Amino acid sequence: MSYAGLSKLLVVPDGFEAPRVLTHGDLTARPLSRECLADDVRAINADRELINATRGGGWPEGPTSEEDDYIDLVWHEGEWKENKSFSYVLETPGLGYVGCAYLYPLGVRQELSEELATYDVDVSWWVTTGAYEQGLYEVVYEALKKWVPAEYPFRRPHFSNVVVP
């Protein structure tokens, strides 16, 4: 069977409400929204190379404008409301905004295959250069491995960017 062009919807129970705050030590995750615009644009533009090296998934090659990022953030909000995907901004008390984490349907970030179709959610993340240098890339991975099965109905997550360059 060819899976080209297909994606696998996230399956959540009726009435499911995704957690609005997740914590792991000093790391906090909250829904990514248009309120994050200034920090998001600044981080994406400053850390595009690191994002591409650690998360990948079709990030812009050039600078991201506030207008384009605003549209993206509103899209994330809409997807959240409909339980189609869940995107979080990641923060710590010392660094503030340190990156983002995403729970997406399989087949959105990379082409769906027979193997990927066996998973129930695509989990990915990125962190800023300052956060990466302080070891937070790995901390976020550990947090996601805890949060996803504890807070979501997903039992077979696919962590699509676990290799640290």
Coordinates of N, CA and C in Angstrom, one line a residue:
M1 N 0.8 -1.2 0.0 CA 0.0 0.0 0.0 C 0.9 1.2 0.0
S2 N 0.5 2.2 -0.8 CA 1.2 3.5 -0.8 C 0.6 4.4 0.2
Y3 N 1.5 5.0 1.1 CA 1.0 5.9 2.1 C 1.3 7.4 1.6
A4 N 1.8 7.6 0.5 CA 2.1 8.9 0.0 C 0.9 9.9 0.1
G5 N 1.2 11.0 0.7 CA 0.2 12.1 0.8 C -0.8 11.8 1.9
L6 N -0.7 10.8 2.7 CA -1.6 10.5 3.7 C -1.1 10.9 5.1
S7 N -2.0 11.2 6.0 CA -1.6 11.4 7.4 C -2.5 10.6 8.3
K8 N -2.1 10.4 9.5 CA -2.9 9.6 10.4 C -3.4 10.6 11.5
L9 N -4.7 10.7 11.6 CA -5.3 11.6 12.6 C -4.9 11.2 14.0
L10 N -4.8 12.2 14.9 CA -4.6 11.9 16.3 C -5.9 11.4 16.9
V11 N -5.9 10.3 17.6 CA -7.1 9.8 18.2 C -7.1 10.1 19.7
V12 N -8.1 10.9 20.1 CA -8.3 11.2 21.5 C -9.7 10.9 21.9
P13 N -10.0 10.6 23.2 CA -11.4 10.3 23.6 C -12.3 11.5 23.4
D14 N -13.6 11.3 23.3 CA -14.5 12.4 23.3 C -14.4 13.2 24.5
G15 N -14.4 14.5 24.4 CA -14.3 15.4 25.6 C -12.8 15.6 26.1
F16 N -11.8 15.0 25.4 CA -10.5 15.1 25.9 C -10.0 16.6 25.9
E17 N -9.4 17.0 26.9 CA -8.8 18.3 27.0 C -7.3 18.2 27.3
A18 N -6.5 18.6 26.4 CA -5.1 18.5 26.5 C -4.6 19.4 27.7
P19 N -3.6 19.0 28.4 CA -3.1 19.8 29.5 C -2.6 21.1 29.1
R20 N -2.9 22.2 29.9 CA -2.5 23.5 29.5 C -1.2 23.9 30.2
V21 N -0.8 23.2 31.2 CA 0.5 23.4 31.8 C 1.2 22.1 32.1
L22 N 2.4 21.9 31.7 CA 3.2 20.7 32.0 C 4.5 21.1 32.7
T23 N 4.9 20.4 33.7 CA 6.2 20.8 34.3 C 7.1 19.6 34.5
H24 N 8.4 19.9 34.4 CA 9.4 18.8 34.6 C 10.6 19.6 35.2
G25 N 10.8 19.5 36.5 CA 11.9 20.3 37.1 C 11.5 21.8 36.9
D26 N 12.5 22.5 36.4 CA 12.3 24.0 36.1 C 11.7 24.2 34.7
L27 N 11.5 23.2 34.0 CA 10.9 23.3 32.6 C 9.4 23.3 32.7
T28 N 8.8 24.3 32.0 CA 7.4 24.4 31.9 C 6.9 24.5 30.5
A29 N 5.9 23.8 30.1 CA 5.3 23.9 28.8 C 3.9 24.4 28.9
R30 N 3.5 25.3 28.0 CA 2.1 25.8 28.0 C 1.8 26.0 26.5
P31 N 0.5 26.1 26.1 CA 0.1 26.1 24.7 C 0.8 27.3 24.0
L32 N 1.3 26.9 22.8 CA 1.9 27.9 21.9 C 0.8 28.7 21.3
S33 N 0.9 30.1 21.4 CA -0.2 30.9 20.9 C 0.4 32.2 20.4
R34 N -0.5 33.0 19.8 CA 0.0 34.3 19.3 C 0.6 35.2 20.3
E35 N 0.4 35.0 21.6 CA 1.0 35.7 22.7 C 2.5 35.5 22.7
C36 N 3.0 34.4 22.1 CA 4.4 34.1 22.0 C 5.1 34.7 20.8
L37 N 4.4 35.5 20.1 CA 4.9 36.0 18.8 C 6.4 36.5 18.8
A38 N 6.6 37.5 19.7 CA 7.9 38.2 19.7 C 9.0 37.2 20.0
D39 N 8.8 36.4 21.1 CA 9.8 35.4 21.5 C 10.0 34.4 20.4
D40 N 8.9 33.9 19.8 CA 9.0 32.9 18.8 C 9.8 33.3 17.5
V41 N 9.4 34.5 17.0 CA 10.1 35.1 15.9 C 11.6 35.2 16.2
R42 N 11.9 35.8 17.3 CA 13.3 36.0 17.7 C 14.1 34.7 17.7
A43 N 13.5 33.7 18.4 CA 14.2 32.4 18.6 C 14.3 31.7 17.2
I44 N 13.3 31.6 16.5 CA 13.4 30.9 15.2 C 14.4 31.6 14.3
N45 N 14.4 32.9 14.2 CA 15.4 33.5 13.3 C 16.8 33.4 13.9
A46 N 17.0 33.4 15.2 CA 18.4 33.3 15.7 C 18.9 31.9 15.7
D47 N 18.0 30.9 15.7 CA 18.4 29.5 15.9 C 18.0 28.5 14.8
R48 N 17.8 29.1 13.6 CA 17.3 28.3 12.5 C 18.2 27.1 12.2
E49 N 19.5 27.3 12.2 CA 20.5 26.2 11.9 C 20.3 25.1 12.9
L50 N 20.3 25.4 14.2 CA 20.1 24.4 15.2 C 18.8 23.7 15.1
I51 N 17.7 24.5 14.9 CA 16.4 23.8 14.7 C 16.5 22.8 13.6
N52 N 17.0 23.2 12.4 CA 17.1 22.3 11.3 C 18.0 21.1 11.6
A53 N 19.0 21.3 12.4 CA 19.9 20.1 12.7 C 19.3 19.2 13.7
T54 N 18.4 19.7 14.6 CA 17.9 18.8 15.7 C 16.4 18.4 15.4
R55 N 15.6 19.2 14.8 CA 14.2 18.9 14.6 C 13.9 18.6 13.1
G56 N 14.4 19.5 12.3 CA 14.1 19.4 10.9 C 12.7 19.6 10.6
G57 N 12.2 19.0 9.5 CA 10.8 19.1 9.2 C 10.3 20.3 8.4
G58 N 11.2 20.8 7.5 CA 10.8 21.9 6.6 C 10.8 23.3 7.2
W59 N 11.7 23.6 8.0 CA 11.8 25.0 8.5 C 12.2 25.9 7.4
P60 N 11.8 27.2 7.5 CA 12.2 28.1 6.5 C 13.7 28.3 6.4
E61 N 14.2 28.5 5.2 CA 15.6 28.7 5.0 C 16.0 30.1 5.3
G62 N 15.1 31.0 5.1 CA 15.4 32.4 5.4 C 14.7 32.9 6.6
P63 N 14.8 34.2 7.0 CA 14.2 34.7 8.2 C 12.7 34.6 8.1
T64 N 12.1 34.4 9.3 CA 10.6 34.3 9.5 C 10.1 35.7 9.8
S65 N 9.1 36.1 9.1 CA 8.5 37.4 9.5 C 7.5 37.3 10.6
E66 N 7.2 38.4 11.2 CA 6.2 38.4 12.3 C 4.8 38.0 11.7
E67 N 4.6 38.5 10.5 CA 3.3 38.2 9.8 C 3.1 36.7 9.6
D68 N 4.2 36.1 9.0 CA 4.1 34.6 8.7 C 4.0 33.8 10.0
D69 N 4.8 34.2 11.0 CA 4.8 33.5 12.3 C 3.4 33.7 13.0
Y70 N 2.8 34.9 12.9 CA 1.5 35.1 13.5 C 0.5 34.1 12.9
I71 N 0.5 34.0 11.6 CA -0.4 33.0 10.9 C -0.2 31.6 11.4
D72 N 1.1 31.2 11.6 CA 1.5 29.9 12.1 C 1.0 29.7 13.5
L73 N 1.1 30.7 14.3 CA 0.7 30.6 15.7 C -0.8 30.5 15.8
V74 N -1.5 31.2 15.0 CA -3.0 31.1 15.0 C -3.4 29.7 14.5
W75 N -2.7 29.2 13.5 CA -3.0 27.9 13.0 C -2.8 26.9 14.2
H76 N -1.7 27.0 15.0 CA -1.5 26.1 16.1 C -2.7 26.2 17.1
E77 N -3.1 27.4 17.4 CA -4.3 27.6 18.3 C -5.5 26.8 17.8
G78 N -5.8 27.0 16.5 CA -7.0 26.3 15.9 C -6.8 24.8 15.9
E79 N -5.7 24.3 15.6 CA -5.4 22.8 15.7 C -5.6 22.3 17.1
W80 N -5.2 23.1 18.1 CA -5.3 22.7 19.5 C -6.8 22.6 19.9
K81 N -7.6 23.6 19.5 CA -9.0 23.6 19.8 C -9.8 22.4 19.3
E82 N -9.3 21.9 18.1 CA -10.0 20.8 17.5 C -9.3 19.5 17.8
N83 N -8.3 19.5 18.7 CA -7.6 18.2 19.1 C -6.9 17.6 17.9
K84 N -6.4 18.4 16.9 CA -5.7 17.9 15.7 C -4.2 17.9 15.9
S85 N -3.7 18.8 16.8 CA -2.3 18.7 17.1 C -2.2 19.6 18.4
F86 N -1.0 19.4 19.1 CA -0.8 20.1 20.3 C 0.6 20.7 20.3
S87 N 0.7 22.0 20.4 CA 2.0 22.7 20.3 C 2.2 23.5 21.6
Y88 N 3.4 23.4 22.1 CA 3.7 24.0 23.4 C 5.0 24.9 23.2
V89 N 4.9 26.0 24.0 CA 6.1 26.8 24.2 C 6.8 26.3 25.4
L90 N 8.1 26.2 25.4 CA 8.9 25.7 26.6 C 9.6 26.9 27.2
E91 N 9.6 26.9 28.5 CA 10.2 28.0 29.3 C 10.8 27.5 30.6
T92 N 11.8 28.3 31.0 CA 12.5 28.0 32.3 C 12.5 29.4 33.0
P93 N 12.6 29.4 34.4 CA 12.7 30.6 35.1 C 14.0 31.5 34.7
G94 N 15.1 30.8 34.5 CA 16.3 31.5 34.2 C 16.5 32.0 32.8
L95 N 15.9 31.2 31.8 CA 16.1 31.6 30.4 C 14.9 32.2 29.8
G96 N 13.7 32.0 30.4 CA 12.5 32.4 29.7 C 12.1 31.4 28.6
Y97 N 11.8 31.9 27.4 CA 11.5 31.1 26.3 C 12.7 30.3 25.8
V98 N 12.5 29.0 25.8 CA 13.7 28.2 25.4 C 13.4 27.3 24.2
G99 N 12.2 27.3 23.6 CA 11.8 26.5 22.5 C 10.4 26.1 22.4
C100 N 10.2 25.0 21.6 CA 8.8 24.5 21.4 C 8.8 23.0 21.3
A101 N 7.6 22.4 21.7 CA 7.4 21.0 21.5 C 6.1 20.8 20.8
Y102 N 6.0 19.7 20.0 CA 4.8 19.5 19.2 C 4.4 18.0 19.2
L103 N 3.1 17.8 19.3 CA 2.5 16.5 19.1 C 1.6 16.6 17.9
Y104 N 2.1 16.0 16.8 CA 1.4 16.0 15.5 C 1.0 14.7 15.1
P105 N 0.0 14.7 14.1 CA -0.3 13.4 13.5 C 0.8 12.9 12.7
L106 N 0.9 11.6 12.5 CA 2.0 11.0 11.7 C 1.7 11.3 10.3
G107 N 2.7 11.6 9.5 CA 2.5 11.9 8.1 C 2.5 13.4 7.8
V108 N 2.6 14.2 8.8 CA 2.6 15.7 8.6 C 4.0 16.2 8.4
R109 N 4.9 15.8 9.2 CA 6.3 16.2 9.2 C 7.1 15.4 8.2
Q110 N 6.8 14.2 8.1 CA 7.5 13.3 7.2 C 6.6 12.4 6.5
E111 N 6.9 11.8 5.4 CA 6.0 11.0 4.7 C 5.6 9.8 5.5
L112 N 4.3 9.5 5.5 CA 3.8 8.3 6.2 C 4.3 7.0 5.6
S113 N 4.7 6.1 6.4 CA 5.1 4.8 5.9 C 4.4 3.7 6.7
E114 N 4.5 2.5 6.2 CA 3.9 1.3 7.0 C 4.4 1.3 8.4
E115 N 5.7 1.6 8.6 CA 6.3 1.6 10.0 C 5.8 2.7 10.8
L116 N 5.8 3.9 10.2 CA 5.3 5.1 11.0 C 3.8 5.0 11.3
A117 N 3.1 4.3 10.5 CA 1.6 4.1 10.7 C 1.3 3.3 12.0
T118 N 2.4 2.6 12.5 CA 2.2 1.8 13.7 C 2.2 2.7 15.0
Y119 N 2.7 3.9 14.9 CA 2.7 4.9 16.0 C 1.4 5.7 16.1
D120 N 1.2 6.3 17.2 CA -0.1 7.1 17.3 C 0.1 8.6 17.4
V121 N 1.4 9.1 17.5 CA 1.7 10.5 17.6 C 3.1 10.8 17.2
D122 N 3.4 11.9 16.5 CA 4.7 12.3 16.2 C 5.1 13.4 17.2
V123 N 6.1 13.1 17.9 CA 6.6 14.1 19.0 C 7.9 14.7 18.5
S124 N 8.0 16.0 18.5 CA 9.2 16.7 18.1 C 9.4 17.9 19.0
W125 N 10.6 18.5 18.9 CA 10.8 19.7 19.8 C 12.1 20.4 19.2
W126 N 12.3 21.6 19.7 CA 13.5 22.3 19.4 C 13.8 23.2 20.6
V127 N 15.0 23.6 20.8 CA 15.4 24.6 21.8 C 16.3 25.6 21.2
T128 N 16.4 26.7 21.9 CA 17.3 27.8 21.5 C 18.8 27.4 21.7
T129 N 19.7 28.1 21.1 CA 21.1 27.8 21.3 C 21.5 27.9 22.7
G130 N 21.1 28.9 23.5 CA 21.4 29.0 24.9 C 20.9 27.9 25.7
A131 N 19.7 27.4 25.4 CA 19.1 26.3 26.1 C 19.9 25.0 25.7
Y132 N 20.2 24.9 24.5 CA 20.9 23.7 24.0 C 22.3 23.6 24.7
E133 N 23.0 24.7 24.8 CA 24.3 24.7 25.5 C 24.2 24.4 26.9
Q134 N 23.0 24.6 27.6 CA 22.8 24.2 29.0 C 22.2 22.8 29.1
G135 N 22.2 22.0 28.1 CA 21.7 20.7 28.2 C 20.2 20.5 28.1
L136 N 19.4 21.5 27.8 CA 18.0 21.4 27.9 C 17.3 20.6 26.7
Y137 N 18.1 20.4 25.6 CA 17.6 19.6 24.6 C 17.2 18.2 25.1
E138 N 18.2 17.6 25.9 CA 17.9 16.3 26.5 C 16.9 16.4 27.6
V139 N 16.9 17.5 28.3 CA 15.9 17.6 29.4 C 14.4 17.6 28.8
V140 N 14.3 18.3 27.7 CA 13.0 18.3 27.0 C 12.6 16.9 26.5
Y141 N 13.5 16.2 26.0 CA 13.3 14.8 25.5 C 12.8 14.0 26.7
E142 N 13.5 14.1 27.9 CA 13.1 13.3 29.0 C 11.7 13.7 29.5
A143 N 11.4 15.0 29.5 CA 10.1 15.5 29.9 C 9.0 15.0 28.9
L144 N 9.3 15.0 27.7 CA 8.3 14.5 26.7 C 8.0 13.0 26.9
K145 N 9.1 12.3 27.2 CA 8.9 10.8 27.4 C 8.0 10.6 28.6
K146 N 8.0 11.5 29.6 CA 7.2 11.4 30.8 C 5.8 11.9 30.5
W147 N 5.7 13.1 29.9 CA 4.4 13.8 29.7 C 3.5 13.0 28.7
V148 N 4.0 12.6 27.6 CA 3.1 12.0 26.6 C 2.3 10.8 27.1
P149 N 2.9 9.8 27.7 CA 2.1 8.7 28.1 C 1.3 9.0 29.4
A150 N 1.7 10.0 30.2 CA 1.0 10.3 31.4 C -0.2 11.2 31.2
E151 N -0.1 12.1 30.3 CA -1.1 13.2 30.1 C -1.9 13.1 28.9
Y152 N -1.5 12.2 28.0 CA -2.3 12.0 26.7 C -2.6 10.6 26.5
P153 N -3.6 10.3 25.6 CA -4.0 8.9 25.4 C -3.1 8.2 24.4
F154 N -1.9 8.7 24.2 CA -1.0 8.1 23.2 C -0.1 7.1 23.9
R155 N -0.1 5.8 23.4 CA 0.8 4.8 24.0 C 1.9 4.4 23.1
R156 N 2.0 4.9 21.9 CA 3.1 4.5 21.0 C 3.5 5.8 20.3
P157 N 4.2 6.7 21.0 CA 4.7 7.9 20.4 C 6.0 7.7 19.6
H158 N 6.1 8.4 18.5 CA 7.3 8.4 17.7 C 8.0 9.7 17.9
F159 N 9.2 9.6 18.5 CA 10.1 10.7 18.8 C 10.9 10.9 17.6
S160 N 10.6 11.9 16.8 CA 11.2 12.0 15.5 C 12.5 12.8 15.4
N161 N 13.0 13.3 16.5 CA 14.3 14.0 16.5 C 15.1 13.7 17.8
V162 N 15.3 12.5 18.1 CA 16.0 12.2 19.3 C 17.6 12.2 19.2
V163 N 18.1 12.2 18.0 CA 19.5 12.2 17.7 C 20.1 13.6 18.0
V164 N 21.0 13.7 18.9 CA 21.7 14.9 19.3 C 22.9 15.1 18.4
P165 N 23.0 16.2 17.6 CA 24.1 16.4 16.8 C 25.4 16.7 17.5

